[in-house]
mmCIF file of C-alpha atoms in Angstrom:
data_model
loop_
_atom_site.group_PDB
_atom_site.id
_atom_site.type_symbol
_atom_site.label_atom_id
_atom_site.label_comp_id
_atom_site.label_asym_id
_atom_site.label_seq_id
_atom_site.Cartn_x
_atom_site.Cartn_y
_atom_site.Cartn_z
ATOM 1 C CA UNK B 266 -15.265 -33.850 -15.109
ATOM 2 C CA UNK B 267 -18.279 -31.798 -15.806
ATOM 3 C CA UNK B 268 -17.301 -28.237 -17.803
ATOM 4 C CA UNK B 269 -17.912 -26.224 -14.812
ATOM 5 C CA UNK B 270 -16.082 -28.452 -12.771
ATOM 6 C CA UNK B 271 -13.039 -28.082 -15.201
ATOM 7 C CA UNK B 272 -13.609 -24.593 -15.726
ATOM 8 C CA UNK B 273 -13.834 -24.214 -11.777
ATOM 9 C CA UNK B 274 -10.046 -26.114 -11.414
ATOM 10 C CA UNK B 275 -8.852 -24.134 -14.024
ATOM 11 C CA UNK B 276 -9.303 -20.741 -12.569
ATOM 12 C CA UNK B 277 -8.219 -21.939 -9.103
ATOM 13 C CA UNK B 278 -5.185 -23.084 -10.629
ATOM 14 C CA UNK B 279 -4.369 -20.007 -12.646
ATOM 15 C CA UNK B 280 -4.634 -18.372 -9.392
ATOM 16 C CA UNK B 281 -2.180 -20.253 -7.396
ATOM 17 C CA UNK B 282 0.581 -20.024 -10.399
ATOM 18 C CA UNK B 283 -0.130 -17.276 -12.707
ATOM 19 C CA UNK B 284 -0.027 -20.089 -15.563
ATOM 20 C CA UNK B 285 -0.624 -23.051 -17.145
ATOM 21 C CA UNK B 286 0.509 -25.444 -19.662
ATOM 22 C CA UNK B 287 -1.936 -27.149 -22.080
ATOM 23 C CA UNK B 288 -0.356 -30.567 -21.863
ATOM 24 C CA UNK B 289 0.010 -30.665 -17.799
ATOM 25 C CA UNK B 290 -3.492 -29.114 -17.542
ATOM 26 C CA UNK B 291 -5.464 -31.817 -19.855
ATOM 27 C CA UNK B 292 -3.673 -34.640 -17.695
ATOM 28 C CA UNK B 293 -4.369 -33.448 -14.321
ATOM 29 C CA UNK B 294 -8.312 -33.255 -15.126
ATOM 30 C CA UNK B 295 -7.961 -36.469 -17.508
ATOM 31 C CA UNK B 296 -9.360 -35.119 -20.771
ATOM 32 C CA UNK B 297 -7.505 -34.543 -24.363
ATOM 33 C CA UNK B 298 -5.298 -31.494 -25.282
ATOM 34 C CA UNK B 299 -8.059 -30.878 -27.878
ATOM 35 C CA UNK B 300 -10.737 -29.959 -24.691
ATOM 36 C CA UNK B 301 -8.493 -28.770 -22.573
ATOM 37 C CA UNK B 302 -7.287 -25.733 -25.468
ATOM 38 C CA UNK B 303 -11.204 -25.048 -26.174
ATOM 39 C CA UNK B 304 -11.414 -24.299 -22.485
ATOM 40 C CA UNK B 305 -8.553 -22.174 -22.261
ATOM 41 C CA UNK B 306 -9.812 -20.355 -25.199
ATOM 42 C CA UNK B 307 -13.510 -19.602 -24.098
ATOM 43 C CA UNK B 308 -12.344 -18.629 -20.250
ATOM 44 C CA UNK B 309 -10.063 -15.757 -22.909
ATOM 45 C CA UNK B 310 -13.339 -15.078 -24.760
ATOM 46 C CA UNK B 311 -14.464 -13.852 -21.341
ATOM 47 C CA UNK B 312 -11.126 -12.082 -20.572
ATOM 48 C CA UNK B 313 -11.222 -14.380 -17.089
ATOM 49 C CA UNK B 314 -7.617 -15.343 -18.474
ATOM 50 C CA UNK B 315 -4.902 -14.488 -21.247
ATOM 51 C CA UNK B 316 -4.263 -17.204 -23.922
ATOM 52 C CA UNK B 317 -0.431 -17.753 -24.459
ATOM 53 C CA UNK B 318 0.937 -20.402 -27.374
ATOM 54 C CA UNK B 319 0.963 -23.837 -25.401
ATOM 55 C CA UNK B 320 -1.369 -22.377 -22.518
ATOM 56 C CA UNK B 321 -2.637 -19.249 -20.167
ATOM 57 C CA UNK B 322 -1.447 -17.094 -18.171
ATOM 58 C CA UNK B 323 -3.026 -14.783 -15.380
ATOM 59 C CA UNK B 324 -0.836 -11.578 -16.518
ATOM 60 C CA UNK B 325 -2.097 -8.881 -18.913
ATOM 61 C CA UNK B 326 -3.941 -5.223 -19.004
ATOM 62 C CA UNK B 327 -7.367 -7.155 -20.143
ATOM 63 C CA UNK B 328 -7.817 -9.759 -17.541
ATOM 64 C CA UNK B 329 -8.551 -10.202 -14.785
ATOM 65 C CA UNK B 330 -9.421 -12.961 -12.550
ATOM 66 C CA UNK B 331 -12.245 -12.818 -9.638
ATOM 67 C CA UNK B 332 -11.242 -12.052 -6.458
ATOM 68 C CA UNK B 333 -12.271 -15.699 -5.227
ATOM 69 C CA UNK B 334 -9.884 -16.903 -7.866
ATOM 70 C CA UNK B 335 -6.933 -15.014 -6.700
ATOM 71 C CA UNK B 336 -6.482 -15.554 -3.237
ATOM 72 C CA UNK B 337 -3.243 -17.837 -3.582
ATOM 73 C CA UNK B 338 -1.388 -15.824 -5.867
ATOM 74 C CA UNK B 339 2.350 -14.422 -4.334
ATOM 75 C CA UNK B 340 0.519 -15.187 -0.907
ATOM 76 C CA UNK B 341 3.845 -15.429 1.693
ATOM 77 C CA UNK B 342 4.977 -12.139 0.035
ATOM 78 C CA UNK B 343 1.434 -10.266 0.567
ATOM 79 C CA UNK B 344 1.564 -11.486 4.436
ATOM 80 C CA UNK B 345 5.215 -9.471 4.497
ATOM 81 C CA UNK B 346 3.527 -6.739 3.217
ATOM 82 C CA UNK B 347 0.861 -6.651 5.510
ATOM 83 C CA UNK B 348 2.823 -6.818 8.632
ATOM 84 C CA UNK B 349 4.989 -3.544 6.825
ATOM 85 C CA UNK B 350 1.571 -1.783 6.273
ATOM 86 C CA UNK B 351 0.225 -2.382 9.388
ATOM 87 C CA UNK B 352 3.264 -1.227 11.171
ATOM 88 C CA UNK B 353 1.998 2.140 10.115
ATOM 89 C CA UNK B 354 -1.206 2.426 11.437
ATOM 90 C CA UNK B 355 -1.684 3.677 15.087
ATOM 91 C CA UNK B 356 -4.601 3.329 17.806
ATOM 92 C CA UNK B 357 -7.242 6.147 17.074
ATOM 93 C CA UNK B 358 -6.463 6.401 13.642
ATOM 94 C CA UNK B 359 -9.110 6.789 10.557
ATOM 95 C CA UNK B 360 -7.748 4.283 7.778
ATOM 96 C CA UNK B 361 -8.941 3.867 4.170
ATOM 97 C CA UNK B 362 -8.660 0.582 2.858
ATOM 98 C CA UNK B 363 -9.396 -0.399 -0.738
ATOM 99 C CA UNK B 364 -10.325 -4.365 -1.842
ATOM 100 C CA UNK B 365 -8.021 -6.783 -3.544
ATOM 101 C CA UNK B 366 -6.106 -9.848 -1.944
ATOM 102 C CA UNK B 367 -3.100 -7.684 -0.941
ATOM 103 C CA UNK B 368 -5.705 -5.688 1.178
ATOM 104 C CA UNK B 369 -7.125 -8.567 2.142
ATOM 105 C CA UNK B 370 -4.147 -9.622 3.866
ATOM 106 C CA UNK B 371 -3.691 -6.138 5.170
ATOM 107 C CA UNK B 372 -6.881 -6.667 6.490
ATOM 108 C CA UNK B 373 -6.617 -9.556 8.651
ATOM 109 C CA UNK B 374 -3.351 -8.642 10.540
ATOM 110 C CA UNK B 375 -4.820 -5.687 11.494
ATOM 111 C CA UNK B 376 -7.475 -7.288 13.193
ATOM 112 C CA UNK B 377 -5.166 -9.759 14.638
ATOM 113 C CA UNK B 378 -2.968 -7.151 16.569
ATOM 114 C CA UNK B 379 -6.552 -5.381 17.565
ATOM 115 C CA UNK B 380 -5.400 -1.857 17.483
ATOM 116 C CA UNK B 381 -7.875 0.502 19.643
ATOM 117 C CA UNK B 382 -10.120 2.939 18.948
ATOM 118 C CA UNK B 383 -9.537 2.729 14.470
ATOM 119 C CA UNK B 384 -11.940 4.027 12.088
ATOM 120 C CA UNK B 385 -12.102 1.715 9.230
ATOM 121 C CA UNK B 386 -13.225 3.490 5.848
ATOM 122 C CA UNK B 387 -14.007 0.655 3.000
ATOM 123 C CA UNK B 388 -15.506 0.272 -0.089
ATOM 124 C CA UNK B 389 -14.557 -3.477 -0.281
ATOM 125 C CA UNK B 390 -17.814 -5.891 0.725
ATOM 126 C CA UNK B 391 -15.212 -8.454 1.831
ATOM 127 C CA UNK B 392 -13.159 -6.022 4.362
ATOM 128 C CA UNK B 393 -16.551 -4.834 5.722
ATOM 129 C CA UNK B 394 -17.522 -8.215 6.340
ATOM 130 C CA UNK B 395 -14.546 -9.319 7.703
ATOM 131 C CA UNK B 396 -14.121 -6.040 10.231
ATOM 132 C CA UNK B 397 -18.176 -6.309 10.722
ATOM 133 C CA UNK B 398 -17.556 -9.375 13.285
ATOM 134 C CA UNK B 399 -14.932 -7.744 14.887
ATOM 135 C CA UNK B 400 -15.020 -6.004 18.205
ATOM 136 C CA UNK B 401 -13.529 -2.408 18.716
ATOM 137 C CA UNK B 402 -13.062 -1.391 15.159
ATOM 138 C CA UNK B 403 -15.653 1.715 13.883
ATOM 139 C CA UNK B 404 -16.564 0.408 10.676
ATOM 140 C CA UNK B 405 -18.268 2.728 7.688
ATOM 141 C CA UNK B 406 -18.815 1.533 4.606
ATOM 142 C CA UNK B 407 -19.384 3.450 1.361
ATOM 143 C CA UNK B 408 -22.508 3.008 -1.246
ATOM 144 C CA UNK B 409 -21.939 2.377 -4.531
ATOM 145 C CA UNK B 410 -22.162 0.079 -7.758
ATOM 146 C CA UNK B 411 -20.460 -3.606 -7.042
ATOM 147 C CA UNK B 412 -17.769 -4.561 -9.228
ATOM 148 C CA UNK B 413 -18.260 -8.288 -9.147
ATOM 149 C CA UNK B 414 -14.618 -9.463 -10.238
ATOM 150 C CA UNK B 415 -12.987 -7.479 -6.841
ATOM 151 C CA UNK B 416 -16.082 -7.037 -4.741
ATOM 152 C CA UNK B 417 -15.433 -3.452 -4.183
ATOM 153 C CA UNK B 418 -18.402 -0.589 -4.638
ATOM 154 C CA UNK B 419 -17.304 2.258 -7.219
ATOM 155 C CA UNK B 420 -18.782 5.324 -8.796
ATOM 156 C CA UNK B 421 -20.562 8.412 -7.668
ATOM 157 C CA UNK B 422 -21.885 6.768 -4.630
ATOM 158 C CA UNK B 423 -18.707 5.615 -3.188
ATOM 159 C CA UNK B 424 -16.738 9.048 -4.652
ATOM 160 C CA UNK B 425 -19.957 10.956 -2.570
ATOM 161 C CA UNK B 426 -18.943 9.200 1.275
ATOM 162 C CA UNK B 427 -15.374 9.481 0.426
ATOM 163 C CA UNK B 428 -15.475 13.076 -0.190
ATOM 164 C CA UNK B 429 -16.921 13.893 3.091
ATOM 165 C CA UNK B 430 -14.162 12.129 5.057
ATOM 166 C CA UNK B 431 -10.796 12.524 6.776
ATOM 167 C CA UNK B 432 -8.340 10.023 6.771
ATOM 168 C CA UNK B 433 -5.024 9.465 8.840
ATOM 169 C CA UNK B 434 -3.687 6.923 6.544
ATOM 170 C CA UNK B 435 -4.961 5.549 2.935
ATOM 171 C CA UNK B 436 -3.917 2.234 1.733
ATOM 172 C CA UNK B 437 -4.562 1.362 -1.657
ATOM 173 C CA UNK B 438 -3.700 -1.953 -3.494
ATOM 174 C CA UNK B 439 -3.087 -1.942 -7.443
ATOM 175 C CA UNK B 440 -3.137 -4.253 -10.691
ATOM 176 C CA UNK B 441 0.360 -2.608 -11.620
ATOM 177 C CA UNK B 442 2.610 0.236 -10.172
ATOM 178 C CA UNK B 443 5.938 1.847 -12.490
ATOM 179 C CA UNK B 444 7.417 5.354 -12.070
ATOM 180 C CA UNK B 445 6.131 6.582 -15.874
ATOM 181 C CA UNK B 446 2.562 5.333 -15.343
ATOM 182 C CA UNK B 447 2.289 5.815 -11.164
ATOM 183 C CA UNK B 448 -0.824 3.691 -9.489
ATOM 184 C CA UNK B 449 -2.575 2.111 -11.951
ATOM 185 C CA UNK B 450 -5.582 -0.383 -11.889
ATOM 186 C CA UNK B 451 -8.321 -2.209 -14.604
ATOM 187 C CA UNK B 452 -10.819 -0.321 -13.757
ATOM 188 C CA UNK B 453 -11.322 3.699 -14.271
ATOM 189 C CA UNK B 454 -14.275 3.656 -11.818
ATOM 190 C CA UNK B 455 -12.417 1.929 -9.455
ATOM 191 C CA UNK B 456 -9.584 4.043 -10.401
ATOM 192 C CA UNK B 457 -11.374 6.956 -9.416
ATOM 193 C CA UNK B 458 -12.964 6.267 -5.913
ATOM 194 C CA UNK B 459 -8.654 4.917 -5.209
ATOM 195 C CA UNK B 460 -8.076 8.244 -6.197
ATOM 196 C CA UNK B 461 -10.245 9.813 -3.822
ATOM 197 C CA UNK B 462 -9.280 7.499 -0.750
ATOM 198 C CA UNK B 463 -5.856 8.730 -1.087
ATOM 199 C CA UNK B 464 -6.678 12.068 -1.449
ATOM 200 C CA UNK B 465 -8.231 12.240 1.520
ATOM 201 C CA UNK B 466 -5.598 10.886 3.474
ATOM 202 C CA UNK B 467 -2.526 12.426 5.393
ATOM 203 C CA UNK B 468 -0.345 9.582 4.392
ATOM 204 C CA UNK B 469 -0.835 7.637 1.072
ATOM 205 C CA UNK B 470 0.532 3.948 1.131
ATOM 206 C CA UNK B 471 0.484 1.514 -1.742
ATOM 207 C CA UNK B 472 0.699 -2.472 -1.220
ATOM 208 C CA UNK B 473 1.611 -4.242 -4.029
ATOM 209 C CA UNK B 474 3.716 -7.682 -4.548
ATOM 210 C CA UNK B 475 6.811 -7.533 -7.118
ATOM 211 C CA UNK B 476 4.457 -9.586 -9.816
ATOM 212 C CA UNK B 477 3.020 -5.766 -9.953
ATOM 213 C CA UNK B 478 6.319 -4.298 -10.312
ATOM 214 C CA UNK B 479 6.563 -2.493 -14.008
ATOM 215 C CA UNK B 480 2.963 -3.406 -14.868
ATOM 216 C CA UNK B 481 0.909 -0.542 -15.889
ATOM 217 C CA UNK B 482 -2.730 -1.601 -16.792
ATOM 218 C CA UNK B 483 -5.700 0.344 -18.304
ATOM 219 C CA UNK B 484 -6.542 3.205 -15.799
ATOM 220 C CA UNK B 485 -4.185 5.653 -14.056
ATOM 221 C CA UNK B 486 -5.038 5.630 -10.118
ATOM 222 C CA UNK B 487 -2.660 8.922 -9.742
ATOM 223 C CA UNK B 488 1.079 9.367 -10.129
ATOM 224 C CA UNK B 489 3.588 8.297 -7.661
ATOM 225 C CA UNK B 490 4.134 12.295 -6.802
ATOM 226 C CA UNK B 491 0.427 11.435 -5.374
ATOM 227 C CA UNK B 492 2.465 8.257 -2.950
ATOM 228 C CA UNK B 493 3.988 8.403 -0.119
ATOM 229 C CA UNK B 494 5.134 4.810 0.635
ATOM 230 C CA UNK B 495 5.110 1.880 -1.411
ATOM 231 C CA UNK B 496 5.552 -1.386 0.501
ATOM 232 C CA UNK B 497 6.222 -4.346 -1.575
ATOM 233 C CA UNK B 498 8.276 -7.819 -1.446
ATOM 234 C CA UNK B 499 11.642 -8.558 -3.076
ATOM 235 C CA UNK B 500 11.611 -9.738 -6.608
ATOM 236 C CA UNK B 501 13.139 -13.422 -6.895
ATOM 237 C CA UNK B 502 15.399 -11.859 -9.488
ATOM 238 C CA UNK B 503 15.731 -8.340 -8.781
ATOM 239 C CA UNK B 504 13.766 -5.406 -10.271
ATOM 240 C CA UNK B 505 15.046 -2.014 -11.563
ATOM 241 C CA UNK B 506 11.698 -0.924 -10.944
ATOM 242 C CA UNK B 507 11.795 -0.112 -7.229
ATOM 243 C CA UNK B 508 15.137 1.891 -8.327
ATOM 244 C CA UNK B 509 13.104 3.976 -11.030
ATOM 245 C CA UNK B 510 10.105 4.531 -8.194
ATOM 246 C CA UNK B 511 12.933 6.028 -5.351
ATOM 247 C CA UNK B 512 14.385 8.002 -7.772
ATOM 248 C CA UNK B 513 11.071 10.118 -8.110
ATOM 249 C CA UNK B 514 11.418 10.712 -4.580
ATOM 250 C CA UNK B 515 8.972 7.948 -3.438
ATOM 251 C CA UNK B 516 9.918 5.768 -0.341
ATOM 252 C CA UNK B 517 9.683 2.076 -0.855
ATOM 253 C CA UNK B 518 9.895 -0.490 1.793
ATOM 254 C CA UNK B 519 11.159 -4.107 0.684
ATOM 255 C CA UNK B 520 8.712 -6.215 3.261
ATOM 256 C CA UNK B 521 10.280 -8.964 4.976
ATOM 257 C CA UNK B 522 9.825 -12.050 6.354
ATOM 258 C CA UNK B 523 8.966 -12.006 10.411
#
């Protein structure tokens, strides 16, 4: 198996489990420990992963993988909180919808129950794309600088269409969510164009699955006095995090299965 090729299963893997183990990793693409570490250690270099003693893991402030690479991760919980987010959305609405794979999800069962008559407000290439082919949706699309790793257009392009707009419902998805740090994401520019979707909107929903949960990364989106609902899906082992987010007056919905 040819570096890229490695490199390739690598990522794809990290995005199904969150992590990986040297040992299991170097037998599955039948090379030594020795190559499979170097690998490990040069997808870090390029912060495409986080480099743990014995392996990597996908969790961190200062990675993040590409949008291609996480489409598996937590994916039955993000299709529970689709359903929940879409439950709030109405015929003849005007909805803001950020990029991610939450959104993604958000994305496609909202075409699937082919609401009537909804604006669709985006600054994710993917979403456009995906509501482009689809009949009865008004679609506009901000301008913008692409951020390759999520596909989504930031900056003073973006900030510019989004400032001119008014939105029945926002929904935003995030790299990590607690009550201290509020909505937070990677990215300030992409923090900032978030920002201003929400802002803009009469109700203010966060998605975000409970590997999120007590994660705060680099750049503040806005604090949960900014949220109205935050949808996410029950931790396997509890959290005291969605406790901590109610108690600043936030409402959270646990999404469940349908």
């Amino acid at each position: 198996m040819r570096k890229a090729e490695r490199w390739e299963y690598i990522l794809t893997r990290l995005g199904r489990d969150g992590d990986l183990d040297v040992n299991t990793l170097a037998e599955e693409m039948d090379v030594s420990p020795a190559t499979a570490r170097r690998d490990l250690q040069e997808l870090h270099n390029q912060h495409l992963l986080s480099r743990v003693h014995g392996g990597a893991t996908s969790s961190g402030i200062f990675s993040e993988l590409p949008l291609r690479h996480r489409i598996g991760q937590q994916q039955e919980g993000k299709q529970w909180i689709a359903n929940a987010a879409v439950d709030l959305i109405e015929p003849g609405m005007a909805v803001g919808l950020t990029g991610g794979t939450t959104m993604a999800a958000v994305a496609r069962e909202l075409m699937k129950r082919r609401l009537k008559d909804v604006t669709i407000v985006t600054n994710s290439l993917a979403i456009a794309y995906d509501f482009s082919m689809q009949p009865g949706y008004n679609l506009v699309m901000t301008g913008g600088f692409i951020r390759p790793a999520s596909l989504e257009l930031v900056g003073p392009f973006a900030d510019a269409t989004i400032e001119k707009v008014n939105l029945d419902v926002t929904v935003v998805g995030v790299d990590g969510i607690t009550a201290a740090a509020g909505l937070t994401l990677l990215d300030e520019l992409e923090a900032r164009t978030n920002s201003l979707l929400l802002q803009r909107a009469r109700n203010r929903v966060v998605v975000a699955d409970h590997s999120k949960l007590g994660r705060a990364a680099f750049a503040q989106v806005c604090p949960l006095s900014d949220v109205d609902v935050v949808i996410t899906d029950p931790a396997p082992d509890g959290t005291n995090e969605v406790a901590a987010i109610r108690a600043h007056g936030t409402k959270v919905i646990l999404a469940e299965p349908r």
